PDB file of C-alpha atoms in Angstrom:
ATOM      1  CA  UNK A   1      10.760   4.507  -9.382  1.00 60.00           C
ATOM      2  CA  UNK A   2       9.873   5.664 -12.885  1.00 76.00           C
ATOM      3  CA  UNK A   3       9.934   9.417 -13.366  1.00 77.00           C
ATOM      4  CA  UNK A   4       6.191   9.674 -14.048  1.00 90.00           C
ATOM      5  CA  UNK A   5       5.414   7.576 -10.956  1.00 92.00           C
ATOM      6  CA  UNK A   6       7.767   9.699  -8.876  1.00 94.00           C
ATOM      7  CA  UNK A   7       6.043  12.859 -10.092  1.00 96.00           C
ATOM      8  CA  UNK A   8       2.622  11.389  -9.302  1.00 96.00           C
ATOM      9  CA  UNK A   9       3.850  10.490  -5.815  1.00 97.00           C
ATOM     10  CA  UNK A  10       5.055  14.046  -5.264  1.00 97.00           C
ATOM     11  CA  UNK A  11       1.737  15.396  -6.512  1.00 97.00           C
ATOM     12  CA  UNK A  12      -0.036  13.154  -3.983  1.00 97.00           C
ATOM     13  CA  UNK A  13       2.057  14.550  -1.141  1.00 98.00           C
ATOM     14  CA  UNK A  14       1.254  18.107  -2.186  1.00 97.00           C
ATOM     15  CA  UNK A  15      -2.447  17.214  -2.387  1.00 96.00           C
ATOM     16  CA  UNK A  16      -2.296  15.821   1.162  1.00 97.00           C
ATOM     17  CA  UNK A  17      -0.599  18.983   2.415  1.00 97.00           C
ATOM     18  CA  UNK A  18      -3.273  21.145   0.758  1.00 95.00           C
ATOM     19  CA  UNK A  19      -6.100  18.978   2.122  1.00 94.00           C
ATOM     20  CA  UNK A  20      -4.639  19.232   5.620  1.00 95.00           C
ATOM     21  CA  UNK A  21      -4.555  23.023   5.351  1.00 95.00           C
ATOM     22  CA  UNK A  22      -8.116  23.065   4.010  1.00 93.00           C
ATOM     23  CA  UNK A  23      -9.404  20.964   6.926  1.00 91.00           C
ATOM     24  CA  UNK A  24      -7.406  22.684   9.669  1.00 92.00           C
ATOM     25  CA  UNK A  25     -10.538  24.338  11.064  1.00 91.00           C
ATOM     26  CA  UNK A  26     -11.763  20.829  11.909  1.00 88.00           C
ATOM     27  CA  UNK A  27      -8.544  19.061  12.884  1.00 90.00           C
ATOM     28  CA  UNK A  28      -6.546  21.882  14.446  1.00 90.00           C
ATOM     29  CA  UNK A  29      -3.616  20.773  12.290  1.00 92.00           C
ATOM     30  CA  UNK A  30      -2.141  23.103   9.685  1.00 94.00           C
ATOM     31  CA  UNK A  31       0.411  20.437   8.760  1.00 96.00           C
ATOM     32  CA  UNK A  32       1.274  16.844   9.559  1.00 97.00           C
ATOM     33  CA  UNK A  33       4.515  15.770  11.182  1.00 98.00           C
ATOM     34  CA  UNK A  34       7.638  15.456   9.047  1.00 98.00           C
ATOM     35  CA  UNK A  35       7.992  11.803  10.066  1.00 98.00           C
ATOM     36  CA  UNK A  36       4.500  10.966   8.844  1.00 98.00           C
ATOM     37  CA  UNK A  37       4.971  12.810   5.564  1.00 98.00           C
ATOM     38  CA  UNK A  38       8.307  11.048   5.049  1.00 98.00           C
ATOM     39  CA  UNK A  39       6.562   7.711   5.561  1.00 98.00           C
ATOM     40  CA  UNK A  40       3.901   8.707   3.033  1.00 98.00           C
ATOM     41  CA  UNK A  41       6.701   9.631   0.630  1.00 98.00           C
ATOM     42  CA  UNK A  42       8.472   6.312   1.123  1.00 97.00           C
ATOM     43  CA  UNK A  43       5.695   3.743   0.728  1.00 98.00           C
ATOM     44  CA  UNK A  44       4.956   2.769  -2.907  1.00 97.00           C
ATOM     45  CA  UNK A  45       1.148   2.987  -2.964  1.00 97.00           C
ATOM     46  CA  UNK A  46       0.988   1.460  -6.442  1.00 97.00           C
ATOM     47  CA  UNK A  47       2.148  -1.848  -4.943  1.00 97.00           C
ATOM     48  CA  UNK A  48      -0.996  -1.996  -2.785  1.00 97.00           C
ATOM     49  CA  UNK A  49      -3.626  -1.488  -5.493  1.00 96.00           C
ATOM     50  CA  UNK A  50      -4.748  -3.889  -8.234  1.00 95.00           C
ATOM     51  CA  UNK A  51      -2.934  -3.614 -11.553  1.00 94.00           C
ATOM     52  CA  UNK A  52      -6.049  -2.180 -13.205  1.00 94.00           C
ATOM     53  CA  UNK A  53      -5.920   0.863 -10.924  1.00 94.00           C
ATOM     54  CA  UNK A  54      -2.185   1.511 -10.682  1.00 94.00           C
ATOM     55  CA  UNK A  55      -2.376   4.487 -12.999  1.00 94.00           C
ATOM     56  CA  UNK A  56      -4.548   6.154 -10.334  1.00 96.00           C
ATOM     57  CA  UNK A  57      -2.486   4.936  -7.363  1.00 96.00           C
ATOM     58  CA  UNK A  58      -1.257   8.395  -6.377  1.00 97.00           C
ATOM     59  CA  UNK A  59      -4.521  10.258  -6.721  1.00 96.00           C
ATOM     60  CA  UNK A  60      -5.778  11.598  -3.410  1.00 95.00           C
ATOM     61  CA  UNK A  61      -8.834   9.365  -3.330  1.00 94.00           C
ATOM     62  CA  UNK A  62      -9.855   5.834  -2.321  1.00 94.00           C
ATOM     63  CA  UNK A  63      -9.517   3.045  -4.880  1.00 96.00           C
ATOM     64  CA  UNK A  64     -11.056  -0.434  -5.165  1.00 95.00           C
ATOM     65  CA  UNK A  65      -9.120  -3.452  -3.932  1.00 95.00           C
ATOM     66  CA  UNK A  66     -10.163  -7.102  -3.654  1.00 92.00           C
ATOM     67  CA  UNK A  67     -13.287  -8.438  -1.912  1.00 91.00           C
ATOM     68  CA  UNK A  68     -15.303  -5.295  -2.670  1.00 91.00           C
ATOM     69  CA  UNK A  69     -13.182  -3.170  -0.320  1.00 92.00           C
ATOM     70  CA  UNK A  70     -11.143  -0.002  -0.811  1.00 93.00           C
ATOM     71  CA  UNK A  71      -7.728   1.427  -0.107  1.00 94.00           C
ATOM     72  CA  UNK A  72      -8.297   4.698   1.711  1.00 92.00           C
ATOM     73  CA  UNK A  73      -7.739   8.211   0.456  1.00 94.00           C
ATOM     74  CA  UNK A  74      -4.084   9.104   1.182  1.00 96.00           C
ATOM     75  CA  UNK A  75      -5.212  12.123   3.208  1.00 95.00           C
ATOM     76  CA  UNK A  76      -7.087   9.858   5.626  1.00 94.00           C
ATOM     77  CA  UNK A  77      -4.171   7.432   5.933  1.00 97.00           C
ATOM     78  CA  UNK A  78      -1.798  10.300   6.678  1.00 97.00           C
ATOM     79  CA  UNK A  79      -4.140  12.065   9.092  1.00 96.00           C
ATOM     80  CA  UNK A  80      -5.009   8.928  11.070  1.00 96.00           C
ATOM     81  CA  UNK A  81      -1.326   8.060  11.322  1.00 98.00           C
ATOM     82  CA  UNK A  82      -0.475  11.569  12.504  1.00 97.00           C
ATOM     83  CA  UNK A  83      -3.213  11.481  15.147  1.00 97.00           C
ATOM     84  CA  UNK A  84      -1.568   8.442  16.730  1.00 97.00           C
ATOM     85  CA  UNK A  85       1.652  10.466  17.171  1.00 97.00           C
ATOM     86  CA  UNK A  86       3.681   7.283  16.618  1.00 97.00           C
ATOM     87  CA  UNK A  87       7.085   6.913  18.252  1.00 98.00           C
ATOM     88  CA  UNK A  88       9.910   4.573  17.148  1.00 98.00           C
ATOM     89  CA  UNK A  89       9.467   2.245  20.116  1.00 98.00           C
ATOM     90  CA  UNK A  90       5.690   1.927  19.829  1.00 98.00           C
ATOM     91  CA  UNK A  91       3.716  -1.250  19.278  1.00 98.00           C
ATOM     92  CA  UNK A  92       0.562  -0.527  17.264  1.00 98.00           C
ATOM     93  CA  UNK A  93      -2.568  -2.552  16.575  1.00 98.00           C
ATOM     94  CA  UNK A  94      -4.321  -2.011  13.250  1.00 98.00           C
ATOM     95  CA  UNK A  95      -7.873  -3.247  12.772  1.00 98.00           C
ATOM     96  CA  UNK A  96      -8.578  -3.737   9.076  1.00 97.00           C
ATOM     97  CA  UNK A  97      -5.444  -4.634   7.113  1.00 97.00           C
ATOM     98  CA  UNK A  98      -7.071  -4.343   3.715  1.00 97.00           C
ATOM     99  CA  UNK A  99      -4.329  -4.159   1.103  1.00 97.00           C
ATOM    100  CA  UNK A 100      -1.636  -3.528   3.741  1.00 98.00           C
ATOM    101  CA  UNK A 101      -0.974   0.101   2.800  1.00 98.00           C
ATOM    102  CA  UNK A 102      -1.760   1.651   6.188  1.00 98.00           C
ATOM    103  CA  UNK A 103       0.374  -0.991   7.904  1.00 98.00           C
ATOM    104  CA  UNK A 104       3.255  -0.225   5.547  1.00 98.00           C
ATOM    105  CA  UNK A 105       3.055   3.478   6.396  1.00 98.00           C
ATOM    106  CA  UNK A 106       3.112   2.665  10.112  1.00 98.00           C
ATOM    107  CA  UNK A 107       5.948   0.174   9.659  1.00 98.00           C
ATOM    108  CA  UNK A 108       8.585   2.859   9.184  1.00 97.00           C
ATOM    109  CA  UNK A 109       7.397   4.853  12.180  1.00 98.00           C
ATOM    110  CA  UNK A 110       7.113   2.282  14.981  1.00 98.00           C
ATOM    111  CA  UNK A 111       8.736  -0.840  16.369  1.00 98.00           C
ATOM    112  CA  UNK A 112       5.984  -3.321  15.525  1.00 98.00           C
ATOM    113  CA  UNK A 113       2.574  -3.382  13.841  1.00 98.00           C
ATOM    114  CA  UNK A 114       0.013  -6.100  14.516  1.00 98.00           C
ATOM    115  CA  UNK A 115      -2.780  -6.043  11.958  1.00 98.00           C
ATOM    116  CA  UNK A 116      -6.057  -7.987  11.934  1.00 98.00           C
ATOM    117  CA  UNK A 117      -8.236  -8.403   8.839  1.00 98.00           C
ATOM    118  CA  UNK A 118     -11.658 -10.065   8.908  1.00 96.00           C
ATOM    119  CA  UNK A 119     -11.546 -11.055   5.209  1.00 96.00           C
ATOM    120  CA  UNK A 120      -9.139 -13.973   4.927  1.00 97.00           C
ATOM    121  CA  UNK A 121      -8.430 -13.315   1.240  1.00 96.00           C
ATOM    122  CA  UNK A 122      -7.267  -9.794   2.067  1.00 97.00           C
ATOM    123  CA  UNK A 123      -5.232 -10.918   5.081  1.00 98.00           C
ATOM    124  CA  UNK A 124      -3.321 -13.422   2.985  1.00 98.00           C
ATOM    125  CA  UNK A 125      -2.790 -11.021   0.093  1.00 97.00           C
ATOM    126  CA  UNK A 126      -1.655  -8.164   2.348  1.00 98.00           C
ATOM    127  CA  UNK A 127       0.730 -10.396   4.281  1.00 98.00           C
ATOM    128  CA  UNK A 128       2.290 -11.580   1.016  1.00 98.00           C
ATOM    129  CA  UNK A 129       2.651  -8.013  -0.309  1.00 98.00           C
ATOM    130  CA  UNK A 130       4.180  -6.716   2.922  1.00 98.00           C
ATOM    131  CA  UNK A 131       6.604  -9.652   3.024  1.00 98.00           C
ATOM    132  CA  UNK A 132       7.592  -9.160  -0.619  1.00 98.00           C
ATOM    133  CA  UNK A 133       8.307  -5.469  -0.023  1.00 98.00           C
ATOM    134  CA  UNK A 134      10.357  -6.132   3.112  1.00 98.00           C
ATOM    135  CA  UNK A 135       8.050  -4.780   5.829  1.00 98.00           C
ATOM    136  CA  UNK A 136       9.300  -7.310   8.350  1.00 97.00           C
ATOM    137  CA  UNK A 137       7.928  -5.597  11.468  1.00 98.00           C
ATOM    138  CA  UNK A 138       4.289  -6.128  10.440  1.00 98.00           C
ATOM    139  CA  UNK A 139       2.372  -9.235  11.522  1.00 98.00           C
ATOM    140  CA  UNK A 140      -0.992  -9.956   9.881  1.00 98.00           C
ATOM    141  CA  UNK A 141      -3.679 -12.451  10.821  1.00 98.00           C
ATOM    142  CA  UNK A 142      -7.250 -13.098   9.741  1.00 98.00           C
ATOM    143  CA  UNK A 143      -9.890 -12.582  12.410  1.00 97.00           C
ATOM    144  CA  UNK A 144     -12.322 -10.229  14.096  1.00 96.00           C
ATOM    145  CA  UNK A 145     -10.332  -7.092  14.688  1.00 96.00           C
ATOM    146  CA  UNK A 146     -12.899  -5.670  17.089  1.00 96.00           C
ATOM    147  CA  UNK A 147     -11.622  -8.283  19.565  1.00 97.00           C
ATOM    148  CA  UNK A 148      -8.111  -6.870  19.189  1.00 97.00           C
ATOM    149  CA  UNK A 149      -5.063  -9.077  19.482  1.00 98.00           C
ATOM    150  CA  UNK A 150      -4.805  -9.695  23.239  1.00 97.00           C
ATOM    151  CA  UNK A 151      -1.702 -11.887  23.010  1.00 97.00           C
ATOM    152  CA  UNK A 152       0.329  -8.809  22.027  1.00 98.00           C
ATOM    153  CA  UNK A 153      -1.432  -6.224  24.194  1.00 97.00           C
ATOM    154  CA  UNK A 154      -1.113  -3.693  25.643  1.00 97.00           C
ATOM    155  CA  UNK A 155      -0.602  -1.386  22.665  1.00 98.00           C
ATOM    156  CA  UNK A 156       0.706   2.161  22.477  1.00 98.00           C
ATOM    157  CA  UNK A 157      -1.897   2.927  19.839  1.00 98.00           C
ATOM    158  CA  UNK A 158      -4.775   1.375  17.934  1.00 98.00           C
ATOM    159  CA  UNK A 159      -5.927   2.427  14.479  1.00 98.00           C
ATOM    160  CA  UNK A 160      -9.228   1.223  13.016  1.00 97.00           C
ATOM    161  CA  UNK A 161      -9.452   1.667   9.283  1.00 93.00           C
ATOM    162  CA  UNK A 162     -13.127   0.846   8.668  1.00 88.00           C
ATOM    163  CA  UNK A 163     -16.124   2.643  10.128  1.00 87.00           C
ATOM    164  CA  UNK A 164     -17.592   1.061  13.252  1.00 90.00           C
ATOM    165  CA  UNK A 165     -21.051   1.506  14.792  1.00 90.00           C
ATOM    166  CA  UNK A 166     -19.394   2.205  18.153  1.00 91.00           C
ATOM    167  CA  UNK A 167     -16.004   2.037  19.872  1.00 94.00           C
ATOM    168  CA  UNK A 168     -15.268  -1.635  20.663  1.00 96.00           C
ATOM    169  CA  UNK A 169     -14.499  -2.050  24.361  1.00 96.00           C
ATOM    170  CA  UNK A 170     -11.773  -4.700  23.820  1.00 97.00           C
ATOM    171  CA  UNK A 171      -9.728  -2.160  21.880  1.00 97.00           C
ATOM    172  CA  UNK A 172      -9.873   0.288  24.773  1.00 96.00           C
ATOM    173  CA  UNK A 173      -8.989  -2.490  27.199  1.00 96.00           C
ATOM    174  CA  UNK A 174      -5.873  -3.338  25.166  1.00 97.00           C
ATOM    175  CA  UNK A 175      -4.482   0.209  25.166  1.00 97.00           C
ATOM    176  CA  UNK A 176      -1.680   1.219  27.496  1.00 96.00           C
ATOM    177  CA  UNK A 177      -2.294   4.156  29.839  1.00 95.00           C
ATOM    178  CA  UNK A 178      -1.513   7.188  27.712  1.00 94.00           C
ATOM    179  CA  UNK A 179      -2.395   5.295  24.541  1.00 97.00           C
ATOM    180  CA  UNK A 180      -4.514   6.548  21.637  1.00 97.00           C
ATOM    181  CA  UNK A 181      -7.236   5.023  19.500  1.00 98.00           C
ATOM    182  CA  UNK A 182      -8.130   6.508  16.107  1.00 97.00           C
ATOM    183  CA  UNK A 183     -11.397   5.242  14.660  1.00 96.00           C
ATOM    184  CA  UNK A 184     -14.105   6.344  12.205  1.00 92.00           C
ATOM    185  CA  UNK A 185     -17.518   5.865  13.822  1.00 92.00           C
ATOM    186  CA  UNK A 186     -20.900   5.918  12.109  1.00 85.00           C
ATOM    187  CA  UNK A 187     -22.804   9.134  12.700  1.00 74.00           C
ATOM    188  CA  UNK A 188     -26.234  10.355  11.657  1.00 67.00           C
ATOM    189  CA  UNK A 189     -27.496  10.452   8.057  1.00 64.00           C
ATOM    190  CA  UNK A 190     -24.885   7.984   6.809  1.00 67.00           C
ATOM    191  CA  UNK A 191     -21.959  10.216   7.734  1.00 75.00           C
ATOM    192  CA  UNK A 192     -18.934   9.205   9.775  1.00 83.00           C
ATOM    193  CA  UNK A 193     -16.896  10.974  12.417  1.00 89.00           C
ATOM    194  CA  UNK A 194     -13.179  10.376  12.779  1.00 93.00           C
ATOM    195  CA  UNK A 195     -12.635  10.089  16.524  1.00 95.00           C
ATOM    196  CA  UNK A 196      -9.470  10.403  18.574  1.00 96.00           C
ATOM    197  CA  UNK A 197      -9.752   8.551  21.880  1.00 96.00           C
ATOM    198  CA  UNK A 198      -7.123   8.973  24.594  1.00 94.00           C
ATOM    199  CA  UNK A 199      -6.678   6.766  27.643  1.00 91.00           C
ATOM    200  CA  UNK A 200      -5.187   8.840  30.427  1.00 88.00           C
ATOM    201  CA  UNK A 201      -2.482   7.650  32.785  1.00 88.00           C
ATOM    202  CA  UNK A 202      -5.240   7.378  35.411  1.00 86.00           C
ATOM    203  CA  UNK A 203      -7.367   5.229  33.102  1.00 82.00           C
ATOM    204  CA  UNK A 204      -9.879   7.963  32.317  1.00 88.00           C
ATOM    205  CA  UNK A 205     -11.020   8.072  28.703  1.00 91.00           C
ATOM    206  CA  UNK A 206     -11.433  11.231  26.649  1.00 91.00           C
ATOM    207  CA  UNK A 207     -12.553  11.468  23.055  1.00 90.00           C
ATOM    208  CA  UNK A 208     -13.094  14.146  20.444  1.00 90.00           C
ATOM    209  CA  UNK A 209     -14.305  14.285  16.893  1.00 89.00           C
ATOM    210  CA  UNK A 210     -11.481  15.293  14.578  1.00 90.00           C
ATOM    211  CA  UNK A 211     -13.157  15.321  11.196  1.00 81.00           C
ATOM    212  CA  UNK A 212     -16.614  14.621   9.773  1.00 78.00           C
ATOM    213  CA  UNK A 213     -15.778  12.095   7.100  1.00 67.00           C
ATOM    214  CA  UNK A 214     -18.567  12.715   4.603  1.00 53.00           C
ATOM    215  CA  UNK A 215     -16.535  12.463   1.448  1.00 40.00           C
ATOM    216  CA  UNK A 216     -14.533   9.304   2.058  1.00 40.00           C
ATOM    217  CA  UNK A 217     -15.962   5.744   2.170  1.00 33.00           C
ATOM    218  CA  UNK A 218     -13.915   4.370   5.065  1.00 33.00           C
ATOM    219  CA  UNK A 219     -14.601   0.738   4.318  1.00 34.00           C
ATOM    220  CA  UNK A 220     -12.155  -1.966   3.511  1.00 36.00           C
ATOM    221  CA  UNK A 221      -8.664  -0.578   3.916  1.00 39.00           C
ATOM    222  CA  UNK A 222      -9.060   1.401   4.723  1.00 39.00           C
TER     223      UNK A 222
END
């Protein structure tokens, strides 16, 4: 990694850490786990953005990708990953592959990632990028992610990268007891709430709002 890119990557990590501290009154988190921050430090974000935007790849903000979509603000990627509390043996479903960046971050933290992208162009591009970079425990397919990927269920966790009008029932049905779902859901006045949903060992479902996402367009990748 070139020295200027390495410095920009380090600056991004510091910006995430500061943003987490600034939002702790919402999230209850003063810091994210070391494993998640290590994953954020390892994945080359510039490889997941178009060439025209690579100079901005490590800014703590969303950037345009293909098909009119976006790659999410690094803070949101890191926070959503941390909320899942991923373990090395976990199998995770991602809804909304986008450029593949979120899947790449998860790749180093879990056993397997299954990712569904509704835009075929993005699914193909992300799969090619992930394969080229050696993320061999990520499987991508084009399709309606709100239906999940039942052939590989149940999942230890589900992460939805684009805002939904409600929590899709199939995603809850495909979670293991004790599993978590992290999803941005449309709220009033055009805002979005980042929700953490937990399926108890007894099957009971609990949810809480973690962060009002007013400043981040959680569309595309998301």
